CSV table of C-alpha atoms in Angstrom, one decimal:
chain,number,residue,atom,x,y,z
S,1,MET,CA,-14.9,-18.5,-19.7
S,2,SER,CA,-18.3,-19.2,-21.2
S,3,ALA,CA,-18.8,-19.3,-24.9
S,4,PRO,CA,-20.5,-16.2,-26.5
S,5,ALA,CA,-24.2,-16.6,-27.0
S,6,SER,CA,-25.5,-17.2,-30.5
S,7,SER,CA,-29.0,-17.0,-32.0
S,8,ALA,CA,-28.2,-19.7,-34.6
S,9,PRO,CA,-27.9,-23.4,-33.9
S,10,THR,CA,-24.2,-24.2,-33.4
S,11,ALA,CA,-22.1,-27.2,-34.4
S,12,SER,CA,-20.8,-29.7,-31.8
S,13,ASN,CA,-18.6,-28.1,-29.2
S,14,ALA,CA,-16.2,-31.0,-29.8
S,15,LEU,CA,-15.1,-29.5,-33.1
S,16,PHE,CA,-12.5,-26.8,-33.6
S,17,ASP,CA,-14.3,-23.5,-34.0
S,18,THR,CA,-12.6,-22.7,-37.3
S,19,PHE,CA,-15.7,-22.6,-39.5
S,20,ALA,CA,-18.6,-20.2,-39.5
S,21,ARG,CA,-21.0,-23.0,-40.3
S,22,ALA,CA,-24.5,-22.3,-41.7
S,23,PRO,CA,-27.3,-23.9,-39.6
S,24,LEU,CA,-27.9,-26.5,-42.2
S,25,ALA,CA,-27.1,-30.2,-42.6
S,26,PHE,CA,-27.8,-32.5,-45.5
S,27,GLU,CA,-28.7,-36.2,-45.6
S,28,ARG,CA,-28.3,-37.0,-49.2
S,29,GLY,CA,-27.7,-35.5,-52.7
S,30,GLU,CA,-28.7,-36.2,-56.2
S,31,GLY,CA,-27.1,-34.4,-59.1
S,32,ALA,CA,-27.2,-30.7,-58.4
S,33,TRP,CA,-29.6,-31.0,-55.5
S,34,LEU,CA,-29.0,-31.6,-51.8
S,35,PHE,CA,-31.7,-32.7,-49.3
S,36,THR,CA,-32.0,-32.1,-45.6
S,37,PRO,CA,-33.2,-34.8,-43.2
S,38,GLU,CA,-36.6,-33.1,-43.3
S,39,GLY,CA,-36.7,-33.5,-47.1
S,40,GLU,CA,-36.1,-29.9,-48.1
S,41,ALA,CA,-34.3,-29.5,-51.4
S,42,TYR,CA,-31.5,-27.1,-52.1
S,43,LEU,CA,-30.0,-26.3,-55.5
S,44,ASP,CA,-26.3,-26.7,-55.0
S,45,PHE,CA,-24.4,-24.1,-57.1
S,46,SER,CA,-21.3,-24.3,-54.9
S,47,ALA,CA,-20.6,-28.1,-55.4
S,48,GLY,CA,-18.5,-28.2,-52.2
S,49,ILE,CA,-16.5,-25.3,-53.6
S,50,ALA,CA,-15.9,-26.8,-57.1
S,51,VAL,CA,-15.4,-30.3,-55.7
S,52,ASN,CA,-18.5,-32.3,-56.7
S,53,SER,CA,-17.7,-31.9,-60.4
S,54,LEU,CA,-20.1,-34.7,-61.4
S,55,GLY,CA,-22.8,-33.9,-58.9
S,56,HIS,CA,-24.0,-35.8,-55.9
S,57,ALA,CA,-24.3,-39.5,-55.9
S,58,ASN,CA,-23.1,-39.8,-59.4
S,59,PRO,CA,-23.7,-43.5,-60.4
S,60,THR,CA,-20.4,-43.9,-62.2
S,61,LEU,CA,-18.5,-42.7,-59.2
S,62,VAL,CA,-20.6,-44.6,-56.7
S,63,ALA,CA,-20.0,-47.8,-58.6
S,64,ALA,CA,-16.3,-47.3,-58.9
S,65,LEU,CA,-15.8,-46.5,-55.2
S,66,THR,CA,-18.1,-49.3,-54.1
S,67,GLU,CA,-16.3,-51.9,-56.3
S,68,GLN,CA,-12.8,-50.8,-55.1
S,69,ALA,CA,-14.0,-50.6,-51.4
S,70,GLY,CA,-14.8,-54.3,-51.6
S,71,LYS,CA,-11.3,-55.1,-52.9
S,72,LEU,CA,-8.5,-53.0,-51.4
S,73,TRP,CA,-8.3,-49.6,-49.6
S,74,HIS,CA,-4.7,-49.0,-48.8
S,75,THR,CA,-1.2,-50.4,-49.3
S,76,SER,CA,1.0,-47.3,-49.3
S,77,ASN,CA,3.4,-46.1,-51.9
S,78,LEU,CA,6.0,-48.7,-50.9
S,79,PHE,CA,4.3,-50.9,-53.6
S,80,ARG,CA,3.0,-50.3,-57.1
S,81,ILE,CA,-0.6,-49.2,-57.3
S,82,PRO,CA,-2.0,-50.1,-60.7
S,83,GLY,CA,-4.9,-47.6,-60.5
S,84,GLN,CA,-2.4,-44.9,-59.8
S,85,GLU,CA,-0.2,-45.8,-62.8
S,86,ARG,CA,-3.3,-45.8,-65.0
S,87,LEU,CA,-4.6,-42.4,-63.8
S,88,ALA,CA,-1.1,-40.9,-64.2
S,89,GLU,CA,-0.8,-42.2,-67.7
S,90,ARG,CA,-4.2,-40.8,-68.7
S,91,LEU,CA,-3.3,-37.3,-67.2
S,92,VAL,CA,0.0,-37.3,-69.0
S,93,ALA,CA,-1.7,-38.3,-72.3
S,94,ALA,CA,-4.2,-35.5,-72.0
S,95,SER,CA,-1.7,-32.8,-71.0
S,96,PHE,CA,1.7,-31.2,-71.4
S,97,ALA,CA,3.1,-33.3,-68.5
S,98,ASP,CA,5.4,-36.4,-68.3
S,99,ARG,CA,5.1,-37.1,-64.6
S,100,VAL,CA,2.4,-37.0,-61.9
S,101,PHE,CA,2.6,-37.1,-58.1
S,102,PHE,CA,-0.7,-37.8,-56.3
S,103,ALA,CA,-1.7,-36.2,-53.0
S,104,ASN,CA,-4.9,-35.7,-51.0
S,105,SER,CA,-5.7,-32.0,-51.5
S,106,GLY,CA,-4.9,-28.9,-53.4
S,107,ALA,CA,-2.6,-27.6,-50.6
S,108,GLU,CA,-0.6,-30.8,-50.8
S,109,ALA,CA,-0.4,-30.6,-54.6
S,110,ASN,CA,0.8,-27.1,-54.3
S,111,GLU,CA,3.4,-28.0,-51.7
S,112,CYS,CA,4.7,-30.6,-54.1
S,113,ALA,CA,4.9,-28.0,-56.9
S,114,ILE,CA,6.8,-25.6,-54.7
S,115,LYS,CA,9.3,-28.3,-53.7
S,116,THR,CA,9.6,-29.5,-57.3
S,117,ALA,CA,10.5,-26.0,-58.5
S,118,ARG,CA,13.1,-25.4,-55.7
S,119,ARG,CA,14.6,-28.9,-56.2
S,120,TYR,CA,14.9,-28.3,-59.9
S,121,HIS,CA,17.3,-25.4,-59.4
S,122,TYR,CA,19.1,-27.2,-56.6
S,123,VAL,CA,20.0,-30.1,-58.9
S,124,ASN,CA,21.0,-27.6,-61.5
S,125,GLY,CA,23.6,-26.2,-59.2
S,126,GLN,CA,21.7,-23.1,-58.2
S,127,PRO,CA,20.4,-23.7,-54.7
S,128,GLU,CA,20.1,-19.9,-54.2
S,129,ARG,CA,17.1,-19.9,-56.6
S,130,PHE,CA,14.2,-20.8,-54.3
S,131,ARG,CA,11.9,-17.7,-54.3
S,132,ILE,CA,8.6,-17.9,-56.1
S,133,ILE,CA,6.6,-15.0,-57.4
S,134,THR,CA,2.8,-15.0,-56.9
S,135,VAL,CA,0.0,-12.5,-57.4
S,136,GLU,CA,-1.9,-10.7,-54.7
S,137,GLY,CA,-5.3,-12.1,-54.2
S,138,ALA,CA,-4.1,-15.7,-54.9
S,139,PHE,CA,-5.2,-18.6,-52.8
S,140,HIS,CA,-2.9,-21.7,-52.9
S,141,GLY,CA,-3.9,-23.5,-49.7
S,142,ARG,CA,-3.8,-23.5,-45.9
S,143,THR,CA,-0.4,-25.0,-45.0
S,144,LEU,CA,2.2,-22.6,-43.8
S,145,ALA,CA,4.0,-22.6,-47.1
S,146,THR,CA,0.9,-22.3,-49.3
S,147,LEU,CA,-0.4,-19.5,-47.0
S,148,ALA,CA,2.8,-17.6,-47.6
S,149,ALA,CA,2.5,-18.2,-51.3
S,150,GLY,CA,-1.0,-16.7,-51.3
S,151,GLY,CA,0.2,-13.9,-49.2
S,152,GLN,CA,-3.2,-12.8,-47.8
S,153,GLN,CA,-2.6,-11.3,-44.4
S,154,LYS,CA,-6.0,-12.3,-43.0
S,155,TYR,CA,-4.9,-16.0,-43.3
S,156,LEU,CA,-1.4,-15.4,-42.1
S,157,ASP,CA,-2.1,-13.5,-38.9
S,158,GLY,CA,-1.3,-15.3,-35.7
S,159,PHE,CA,0.8,-18.1,-37.1
S,160,GLY,CA,4.2,-16.7,-36.6
S,161,PRO,CA,6.7,-15.5,-39.2
S,162,LYS,CA,5.6,-15.9,-42.8
S,163,ALA,CA,7.4,-18.8,-44.5
S,164,GLU,CA,10.3,-17.4,-46.5
S,165,GLY,CA,10.6,-17.5,-50.2
S,166,PHE,CA,7.5,-15.9,-51.7
S,167,ASP,CA,7.1,-12.5,-53.4
S,168,GLN,CA,3.7,-11.1,-54.2
S,169,VAL,CA,3.0,-8.6,-56.9
S,170,PRO,CA,-0.2,-6.7,-57.7
S,171,PHE,CA,-2.8,-8.2,-60.0
S,172,GLY,CA,-2.6,-7.7,-63.7
S,173,ASP,CA,0.6,-5.7,-64.4
S,174,ILE,CA,3.2,-7.8,-66.1
S,175,SER,CA,5.9,-5.2,-65.7
S,176,LEU,CA,5.7,-5.6,-61.9
S,177,ILE,CA,6.4,-9.3,-62.3
S,178,LYS,CA,9.3,-8.6,-64.5
S,179,ALA,CA,10.7,-6.2,-62.0
S,180,ALA,CA,10.3,-8.7,-59.2
S,181,VAL,CA,12.6,-11.3,-60.8
S,182,THR,CA,16.0,-11.6,-59.1
S,183,PRO,CA,18.9,-14.0,-59.2
S,184,GLU,CA,17.1,-15.9,-56.4
S,185,THR,CA,13.8,-16.4,-58.3
S,186,ALA,CA,12.9,-20.0,-59.1
S,187,ALA,CA,9.4,-19.9,-60.5
S,188,ILE,CA,6.2,-17.9,-61.0
S,189,MET,CA,3.0,-19.5,-59.6
S,190,ILE,CA,-0.4,-18.4,-60.8
S,191,GLU,CA,-4.1,-19.4,-60.9
S,192,PRO,CA,-5.4,-18.8,-64.5
S,193,ILE,CA,-8.6,-17.5,-62.8
S,194,GLN,CA,-8.4,-16.5,-59.2
S,195,GLY,CA,-11.3,-18.3,-57.5
S,196,GLU,CA,-11.1,-17.3,-53.8
S,197,GLY,CA,-9.7,-13.9,-55.0
S,198,GLY,CA,-12.9,-12.9,-56.7
S,199,VAL,CA,-13.2,-14.9,-59.9
S,200,ARG,CA,-10.5,-12.6,-61.5
S,201,ALA,CA,-9.2,-14.0,-64.8
S,202,PHE,CA,-5.8,-13.3,-66.3
S,203,SER,CA,-5.9,-12.6,-70.0
S,204,ASN,CA,-4.3,-15.1,-72.4
S,205,GLY,CA,-1.9,-12.4,-73.4
S,206,TYR,CA,-0.8,-11.9,-69.8
S,207,LEU,CA,-0.2,-15.6,-69.4
S,208,ARG,CA,1.7,-15.8,-72.7
S,209,GLU,CA,4.0,-13.0,-71.5
S,210,LEU,CA,4.6,-15.0,-68.3
S,211,ARG,CA,5.6,-18.0,-70.3
S,212,ALA,CA,8.0,-15.9,-72.3
S,213,LEU,CA,9.5,-14.3,-69.2
S,214,CYS,CA,10.0,-17.7,-67.6
S,215,ASP,CA,11.8,-19.0,-70.7
S,216,ALA,CA,14.0,-15.9,-70.9
S,217,GLU,CA,15.0,-16.0,-67.2
S,218,GLY,CA,15.2,-19.7,-66.7
S,219,LEU,CA,12.2,-19.9,-64.4
S,220,LEU,CA,9.6,-22.5,-64.1
S,221,LEU,CA,5.9,-21.6,-64.7
S,222,ILE,CA,3.5,-23.2,-62.1
S,223,MET,CA,-0.2,-23.1,-62.9
S,224,ASP,CA,-2.5,-23.8,-59.9
S,225,GLU,CA,-5.5,-25.4,-61.5
S,226,VAL,CA,-7.0,-26.7,-58.3
S,227,GLN,CA,-10.2,-24.8,-59.1
S,228,THR,CA,-10.1,-24.3,-62.9
S,229,GLY,CA,-8.9,-27.8,-63.8
S,230,VAL,CA,-10.8,-31.0,-64.9
S,231,GLY,CA,-13.3,-29.3,-67.2
S,232,ARG,CA,-14.5,-26.4,-65.0
S,233,ILE,CA,-14.0,-23.8,-67.8
S,234,GLY,CA,-14.8,-26.0,-70.8
S,235,LYS,CA,-11.5,-27.7,-71.4
S,236,LEU,CA,-9.8,-30.4,-69.3
S,237,PHE,CA,-7.2,-27.7,-68.2
S,238,ALA,CA,-7.6,-23.9,-68.3
S,239,TYR,CA,-4.1,-23.5,-69.9
S,240,GLU,CA,-5.4,-25.1,-73.1
S,241,TRP,CA,-7.2,-21.8,-73.9
S,242,THR,CA,-3.9,-19.9,-73.7
S,243,GLY,CA,-1.7,-21.3,-76.4
S,244,ILE,CA,1.1,-22.0,-73.9
S,245,THR,CA,1.9,-24.8,-71.4
S,246,PRO,CA,3.2,-24.6,-67.9
S,247,ASP,CA,6.2,-26.6,-66.5
S,248,ILE,CA,4.2,-27.7,-63.4
S,249,LEU,CA,0.4,-27.8,-62.8
S,250,THR,CA,-1.6,-28.7,-59.8
S,251,LEU,CA,-5.0,-30.3,-59.5
S,252,ALA,CA,-7.5,-31.3,-56.8
S,253,LYS,CA,-11.2,-30.6,-56.1
S,254,GLY,CA,-12.9,-31.8,-59.3
S,255,ILE,CA,-10.4,-34.6,-60.1
S,256,GLY,CA,-11.8,-36.6,-57.2
S,257,GLY,CA,-15.5,-35.7,-57.7
S,258,GLY,CA,-15.9,-35.4,-54.0
S,259,PHE,CA,-13.3,-37.9,-52.8
S,260,PRO,CA,-10.0,-36.3,-51.5
S,261,LEU,CA,-7.5,-36.3,-54.3
S,262,GLY,CA,-4.8,-33.9,-55.5
S,263,ALA,CA,-2.1,-34.2,-58.2
S,264,CYS,CA,1.0,-32.3,-59.2
S,265,LEU,CA,1.9,-32.7,-62.9
S,266,ALA,CA,5.2,-31.8,-64.4
S,267,THR,CA,7.5,-32.2,-67.4
S,268,ASN,CA,10.4,-34.6,-67.1
S,269,GLU,CA,12.8,-31.6,-67.0
S,270,ALA,CA,10.9,-29.8,-64.2
S,271,ALA,CA,10.6,-33.0,-62.2
S,272,LYS,CA,14.2,-34.2,-62.6
S,273,GLY,CA,15.1,-33.3,-59.0
S,274,MET,CA,12.3,-35.3,-57.5
S,275,THR,CA,14.2,-38.6,-56.9
S,276,PRO,CA,13.5,-41.3,-54.4
S,277,GLY,CA,13.3,-40.0,-50.9
S,278,THR,CA,12.8,-36.3,-51.8
S,279,HIS,CA,9.1,-36.3,-51.3
S,280,GLY,CA,6.4,-38.7,-50.1
S,281,THR,CA,2.9,-39.2,-48.9
S,282,THR,CA,1.1,-41.9,-46.8
S,283,PHE,CA,-2.4,-41.7,-48.3
S,284,GLY,CA,-1.8,-40.0,-51.6
S,285,GLY,CA,-2.7,-42.1,-54.6
S,286,ASN,CA,-4.5,-44.7,-52.5
S,287,PRO,CA,-6.6,-47.3,-54.4
S,288,LEU,CA,-9.9,-45.8,-53.4
S,289,ALA,CA,-8.9,-42.3,-54.7
S,290,MET,CA,-7.5,-43.7,-57.9
S,291,ALA,CA,-10.6,-45.7,-58.6
S,292,VAL,CA,-12.7,-42.5,-58.3
S,293,GLY,CA,-10.2,-40.3,-60.2
S,294,ASN,CA,-10.2,-42.8,-63.1
S,295,ALA,CA,-14.0,-42.8,-63.1
S,296,VAL,CA,-14.1,-39.0,-63.2
S,297,LEU,CA,-11.9,-39.0,-66.3
S,298,ASP,CA,-14.1,-41.7,-67.8
S,299,VAL,CA,-17.0,-39.2,-67.7
S,300,VAL,CA,-15.1,-35.9,-68.4
S,301,LEU,CA,-13.2,-37.2,-71.3
S,302,ALA,CA,-16.2,-38.9,-72.9
S,303,ASP,CA,-17.2,-37.5,-76.3
S,304,GLY,CA,-19.3,-34.4,-76.0
S,305,PHE,CA,-18.9,-33.8,-72.2
S,306,LEU,CA,-16.7,-30.8,-72.4
S,307,ASP,CA,-18.8,-29.4,-75.3
S,308,HIS,CA,-21.7,-29.6,-72.9
S,309,VAL,CA,-19.8,-27.7,-70.3
S,310,ARG,CA,-18.9,-25.0,-72.7
S,311,GLU,CA,-22.5,-24.7,-74.0
S,312,THR,CA,-24.0,-24.6,-70.5
S,313,GLY,CA,-21.4,-22.0,-69.4
S,314,ILE,CA,-22.3,-19.7,-72.3
S,315,TYR,CA,-26.0,-20.1,-71.5
S,316,LEU,CA,-25.4,-19.4,-67.8
S,317,LYS,CA,-23.4,-16.2,-68.5
S,318,GLN,CA,-26.1,-15.0,-70.9
S,319,ARG,CA,-28.8,-15.5,-68.3
S,320,LEU,CA,-26.7,-13.8,-65.6
S,321,ALA,CA,-26.0,-10.8,-67.8
S,322,ALA,CA,-29.7,-10.3,-68.2
S,323,LEU,CA,-30.2,-10.7,-64.4
S,324,VAL,CA,-27.6,-8.0,-63.7
S,325,ASP,CA,-29.3,-5.6,-66.2
S,326,GLN,CA,-32.6,-6.1,-64.3
S,327,HIS,CA,-31.2,-5.9,-60.8
S,328,GLN,CA,-28.4,-3.3,-60.9
S,329,ASP,CA,-29.1,-2.3,-57.3
S,330,VAL,CA,-28.0,-5.8,-56.2
S,331,PHE,CA,-25.4,-6.9,-58.9
S,332,ASP,CA,-23.2,-4.9,-61.2
S,333,GLY,CA,-21.2,-7.4,-63.2
S,334,VAL,CA,-20.5,-11.0,-64.3
S,335,ARG,CA,-17.1,-12.6,-64.3
S,336,GLY,CA,-15.4,-15.8,-65.1
S,337,GLU,CA,-15.5,-18.6,-67.7
S,338,GLY,CA,-17.4,-21.8,-68.2
S,339,LEU,CA,-18.9,-23.0,-65.0
S,340,LEU,CA,-16.6,-20.9,-62.8
S,341,VAL,CA,-18.6,-17.7,-62.7
S,342,GLY,CA,-18.9,-14.8,-60.4
S,343,LEU,CA,-21.5,-12.1,-59.8
S,344,HIS,CA,-20.1,-8.9,-58.4
S,345,GLY,CA,-22.3,-7.6,-55.7
S,346,VAL,CA,-23.6,-4.1,-55.0
S,347,LYS,CA,-25.1,-5.5,-51.8
S,348,PRO,CA,-22.6,-7.2,-49.4
S,349,VAL,CA,-22.0,-10.8,-50.4
S,350,PRO,CA,-23.1,-12.2,-47.0
S,351,GLU,CA,-26.5,-10.7,-47.5
S,352,ILE,CA,-26.7,-12.1,-51.0
S,353,VAL,CA,-25.6,-15.6,-49.9
S,354,GLY,CA,-28.2,-15.4,-47.1
S,355,ALA,CA,-31.0,-14.3,-49.4
S,356,LEU,CA,-30.1,-17.2,-51.8
S,357,ARG,CA,-30.1,-19.7,-48.9
S,358,ALA,CA,-33.6,-18.5,-48.0
S,359,GLU,CA,-34.5,-19.4,-51.6
S,360,HIS,CA,-32.9,-22.8,-51.1
S,361,MET,CA,-29.9,-22.2,-53.3
S,362,LEU,CA,-26.3,-22.6,-52.2
S,363,VAL,CA,-23.4,-20.5,-53.5
S,364,ALA,CA,-19.9,-19.5,-52.4
S,365,GLY,CA,-18.6,-16.1,-51.6
S,366,ALA,CA,-15.2,-14.8,-52.8
S,367,GLY,CA,-12.9,-11.8,-52.4
S,368,ASP,CA,-13.8,-8.4,-53.9
S,369,ASN,CA,-17.5,-8.9,-52.9
S,370,VAL,CA,-18.2,-11.6,-55.4
S,371,VAL,CA,-20.7,-14.5,-55.3
S,372,ARG,CA,-19.3,-17.6,-57.0
S,373,LEU,CA,-21.4,-20.0,-59.0
S,374,LEU,CA,-19.7,-23.4,-59.2
S,375,PRO,CA,-22.3,-25.9,-60.2
S,376,PRO,CA,-21.6,-29.5,-61.0
S,377,LEU,CA,-20.4,-29.8,-64.6
S,378,THR,CA,-23.3,-32.1,-65.3
S,379,VAL,CA,-25.9,-29.3,-65.0
S,380,GLY,CA,-28.0,-28.3,-68.0
S,381,ARG,CA,-30.4,-25.6,-69.0
S,382,ASP,CA,-33.1,-26.8,-66.5
S,383,GLU,CA,-30.8,-26.3,-63.5
S,384,VAL,CA,-29.5,-23.0,-64.9
S,385,ASP,CA,-33.1,-21.8,-65.3
S,386,ALA,CA,-33.9,-22.9,-61.7
S,387,ALA,CA,-30.8,-21.0,-60.5
S,388,ILE,CA,-31.8,-17.8,-62.3
S,389,ALA,CA,-35.3,-18.0,-60.8
S,390,LYS,CA,-33.8,-18.2,-57.3
S,391,LEU,CA,-31.4,-15.4,-58.0
S,392,GLU,CA,-34.2,-13.2,-59.2
S,393,ALA,CA,-36.2,-13.9,-56.1
S,394,ALA,CA,-33.2,-13.2,-53.9
S,395,ALA,CA,-32.4,-10.0,-55.7
S,396,ALA,CA,-36.0,-8.9,-55.4
S,397,ALA,CA,-35.9,-9.5,-51.7
S,398,LEU,CA,-32.7,-7.5,-51.3
S,399,ALA,CA,-33.7,-4.6,-53.6
S,400,PRO,CA,-34.6,-1.3,-51.8
S,401,ALA,CA,-38.2,-0.4,-52.0
S,402,ARG,CA,-38.8,1.5,-55.2
S,403,LEU,CA,-40.9,4.7,-55.1
S,404,GLU,CA,-43.8,4.7,-57.5
S,405,ALA,CA,-43.5,7.3,-60.2
């Protein structure tokens, strides 16, 4: 059968047809800007979906990767990797954790978290405790297990039976999580702010109640900080705003600054079942990734950097609130924290994303008709002002014609 006709340029037919790609390609980047081969500049407020945490072609990351590339790329985890040990020690020193496992992506980090939680109860003599409670609207990855953890039917359809062991509860009602706990429950897994789910934040009180519930029931608390971690909301980790700590935490996206890198952090107690042979990875923690991850921390943990993120995040939300007031026929609310911010649309999000692309600004859509703004953490007021100007132009283009009084 012939392929359906399309009015837009298409990607190579040699690729799997799993992405609805925009008819755009970029040749280079600098900071918060991307440039096409023709030299057109686009303001990047998606940052590879919260990945390019320090912007494009960041000189610190380029230098670290280039230096390491001239030395050693890969040895495997059959041997010690000094950069891996250093990055793990730094993450431990900056967090609740005692142990770190490195992977290549958020999905792999979450797979490790799931296995760590189940293995914990197994070595405690309770192998029946393997189920994990998650919240509807969550997104934990694209593997079969992490799809089941997220529970979104649109991602599960067509891939056979859903992986066993995950129980979803509706967003925001702590009593429903309490009611979902059974003798088979091993853990609760949650994103402090649901990114793909529409930039929906859980209150600090809700997260504190989860911690208390886990302590009372002997459960592990897993925080998926693949999108919120590494400074995205103004602290190195989102849990630092809550007054509690998880037992297991996952990272990816921003920790590599654009290089594939994920991590699963855990306490000694939570990780006690992860002994030699229970888990592994070929590429995870490779010298190239570790060089970049350490360089990211060099920048993010430098004096004043997270202060800058917090200040810029406040300024961005203030400007967005004013934008919503002026364009209520296009937007009706602002969500999120720091530099993980969502605009709830009155117009359909695909239309808003398209109008912004016409203004040479890149954003990401999310569930519940939300436009996500995920700029590099290095942006300042100038980039925010440029983004607001483009948002205003896009909103004006989308607004229905107003009748003169």
